[in-house]
Amino acid sequence: MALEPDKEPYPGDTRAVMKHALHMHLSLFYNNKLPETPDTQVTTEYNLETFIDKVSFKDPRDPMTVTATSLLIDFVWNVVYRKWDGDVKSLKDATSVDQPKIQEPKTGPLWRTLKGTGWCTSEASAIMDRFSASGVQYMTQIDPPNPSNHLQGGQCLHYKCCLRQLNDTTYRTKHAPDCSGQCETISADPNVLASILVDRNTIPLIHASNRPWHDNGKAPEIILEPWNGSRPFVAISHVWADGLGNPAANALPRCQMRRLGEMVQNLTGRSNIPFWLDTICVPPDNALKGMDPIMSKRQRQAQDQAIVKMRTTYEESLHVLVLDAWVMLNSFKAMTDVEKLMRIFCSGWNTRLWTYQEGALAKCISFKMKDEIYNIDEAMLRVRDSQDWSFNYTLRGPLMVQYQSLRGFRTQELGTAERIKYLMNALAFRATSVAADETVCLAALMGFNVQDILDVEDPNPDTPSKLAEARMTKFWSLFDRVPAAIVKFDGPTLTADAYEWAPSSLLLSEDRPLNAYRCLLTSTGEPASRTERGLHVRLPSLEFRSIVPLGLEFYVEDDQSQFYHFYFELQRFKDHARKYTHNHSGYHPEEICIDPQMATSSDTLAFIFDPIYEFEGNTIAKLSHVAERGILVAISRNRPDGTLDVRKLGNATRKTLQAPQHKDAQVIRDYIQKSSQHLQDYQNHSLIYPAKNNGTLLCSKGRRVGPRTWCIR
């Protein structure tokens, strides 16, 4: 069949088949599967498809065969799913952040190859999630940053790189690469800086007359000037871990100031344009500690003003010039746009919180490379117009998603609810060394008054996390509406009353799953409303009761005799949970269960979900692996207006048991009818698993309920 860009030759069934093939491919990776039968007797006769889907075994395929299969499915998947957008005229319309990606788990050969070449765990995790199999394979051929450090046992985790964790007491400002390290440090006058920020209420800029700061010149200090609201200037964006920061003073080695001045001149072609650098233009925390109270208070005011003006600084700059040590390391002239962009989007700069704001708000953004200055906006236009179909059906989509995630923010005309959804996707793989900084940056990006965040009092100066949580509670209080799918966020949430639904962080963290942000990719309904009682959302549900504890999995039969298989992940009330041995011993030998009545004073439960119809007709019902994600809540109160007050127990996945693929429903029916005691327990919502006597719910009777209003605390 010829590929014709103006036609859509693939029906929905073809997409369903491709999704099914992908499921089979990925199922081979997992050798610890949970059987889907409610008893402990494993059937010995399976067809090949069921065997792959259910039975625990080691993947028999050669690693090269696995990778080749991933790449083939990736290519065909893109051919099937694409909307033939080779002629799109707008980068904004070219692709979306939720474009399908073919991803291997972190047990596959692509992951092992990434790790083997020296990528740290956090960097490799981000690459695996940001790109499809083709993109990951591409990055296995690229030398990573600091490979020797990571190959020699660096203690990196999925949420942080050990080499990028900053400590003010041990931080060392670096000299320029061509400096012997003996040149003096020059600084800006903190009083002048405070005067510009507080008294003049404007942005401080590094005066152009200081350049080129020759070693034999007379420049005892860095001269600052106030921005007049119209003069062009360059803002410099950098990663502090690369050594261009200073936590103690607004100062840098002379060699670095000379180097920065030359870069700005090369970028603009002019010698009289001032520039802005946070190290010089924002009073640092440590500098405030040794001052007298009056001076310290004024410097704190100046610091607050610098932070409040951060958005304006990047929005109004003529250029934002990005400095990343890894990107600047290699000669780029011989590289293609694809390799340059892949390096940029996998760089350390693209993993930090503050640098997102700097890249997202800039009118024009360029990266300093070893032998050139590279404008990624111009590069992406060339990528958009590519006629290389092998590239268009592999790397093009994920590359454009990464670009749109960064640069699309300033061009999107979004409401508040859609904007936070956009940011939750964009910030999913970014981190910061100071947790309390997150909401400062988020407020600026959302267009909120940053001072409202800075004014939040620190509830416990000895516990930095308390300030971060207090600021995050204030941040969410500034919203009237949020995406309804935020209720499915399965990372840590706040503890404050009426905010238990709200994420405590949008960044990478120890307790947040890497893909927590994906709950928002399917959010298509009306936004939820924030109230002083909680979050109001209107969604359908399946309601049931359980007077026995809930474990890892259970079944519910609705009022139309349809059975559902639930997998439950407890996220709240873990202090009420107890350990138990799961009935499928050897697969999940130990889990935790919870008694809803004991934890929430209610045994009336509901599975709330946002229905998604991925294919037309009944195609979706034919796929045995299709599951629906939602949240499990305990209903605490039914208000006169029909609103139900609930408390979230955790996320849950519901699989519809369709015959003939699933025989589980009949197995359960037979078990219920096996004795009068079983039938009585079922009717009393207390039928438990027969195996191991673990006391957790096997099956309960429920009812479908159409959309209604829920108030989630």
Short mmCIF file of N, CA, C and O in Angstrom, two decimals, residues 10 14 18 70-82 102 393-394:
data_model
loop_
_atom_site.label_atom_id
_atom_site.label_comp_id
_atom_site.label_asym_id
_atom_site.label_seq_id
_atom_site.Cartn_x
_atom_site.Cartn_y
_atom_site.Cartn_z
N TYR A 10 -5.95 3.77 7.47
CA TYR A 10 -5.98 2.78 8.54
C TYR A 10 -7.23 2.93 9.39
O TYR A 10 -7.43 3.95 10.04
N THR A 14 -7.29 -1.42 12.92
CA THR A 14 -5.85 -1.57 12.74
C THR A 14 -5.10 -1.00 13.93
O THR A 14 -4.12 -1.57 14.42
N MET A 18 -2.63 -2.97 16.55
CA MET A 18 -1.29 -2.51 16.89
C MET A 18 -1.13 -2.39 18.41
O MET A 18 -0.10 -2.75 18.97
N SER A 70 11.04 -3.68 19.22
CA SER A 70 10.61 -2.38 19.74
C SER A 70 10.70 -1.31 18.66
O SER A 70 9.79 -0.49 18.49
N LEU A 71 11.79 -1.30 17.91
CA LEU A 71 11.98 -0.29 16.87
C LEU A 71 10.98 -0.48 15.74
O LEU A 71 10.46 0.50 15.19
N LEU A 72 10.71 -1.73 15.38
CA LEU A 72 9.74 -2.00 14.32
C LEU A 72 8.34 -1.55 14.73
O LEU A 72 7.63 -0.87 13.96
N ILE A 73 7.93 -1.92 15.94
CA ILE A 73 6.60 -1.51 16.42
C ILE A 73 6.52 0.01 16.52
O ILE A 73 5.49 0.62 16.17
N ASP A 74 7.59 0.63 16.97
CA ASP A 74 7.64 2.09 17.06
C ASP A 74 7.37 2.72 15.70
O ASP A 74 6.55 3.64 15.55
N PHE A 75 8.05 2.23 14.67
CA PHE A 75 7.89 2.77 13.33
C PHE A 75 6.47 2.57 12.81
O PHE A 75 5.81 3.51 12.35
N VAL A 76 5.97 1.32 12.89
CA VAL A 76 4.64 1.03 12.36
C VAL A 76 3.57 1.78 13.17
O VAL A 76 2.60 2.30 12.61
N TRP A 77 3.76 1.83 14.47
CA TRP A 77 2.81 2.55 15.34
C TRP A 77 2.68 4.00 14.89
O TRP A 77 1.58 4.55 14.78
N ASN A 78 3.82 4.64 14.60
CA ASN A 78 3.79 6.04 14.15
C ASN A 78 3.12 6.17 12.80
O ASN A 78 2.40 7.14 12.55
N VAL A 79 3.35 5.23 11.90
CA VAL A 79 2.68 5.27 10.60
C VAL A 79 1.17 5.18 10.79
O VAL A 79 0.40 5.91 10.16
N VAL A 80 0.73 4.30 11.68
CA VAL A 80 -0.70 4.10 11.90
C VAL A 80 -1.34 5.29 12.60
O VAL A 80 -2.43 5.73 12.23
N TYR A 81 -0.67 5.85 13.58
CA TYR A 81 -1.28 6.88 14.41
C TYR A 81 -1.17 8.29 13.84
O TYR A 81 -1.92 9.17 14.22
N ARG A 82 -0.20 8.53 12.99
CA ARG A 82 0.02 9.90 12.54
C ARG A 82 -1.15 10.41 11.72
O ARG A 82 -1.84 9.67 11.04
N ILE A 102 6.22 4.37 22.01
CA ILE A 102 6.49 2.97 22.30
C ILE A 102 7.66 2.92 23.28
O ILE A 102 8.77 3.31 22.95
N TYR A 393 8.78 9.29 11.01
CA TYR A 393 8.00 8.24 11.66
C TYR A 393 8.72 7.61 12.84
O TYR A 393 8.32 6.56 13.33
N THR A 394 9.79 8.27 13.32
CA THR A 394 10.50 7.75 14.48
C THR A 394 10.79 8.85 15.50
O THR A 394 10.15 8.95 16.53
#
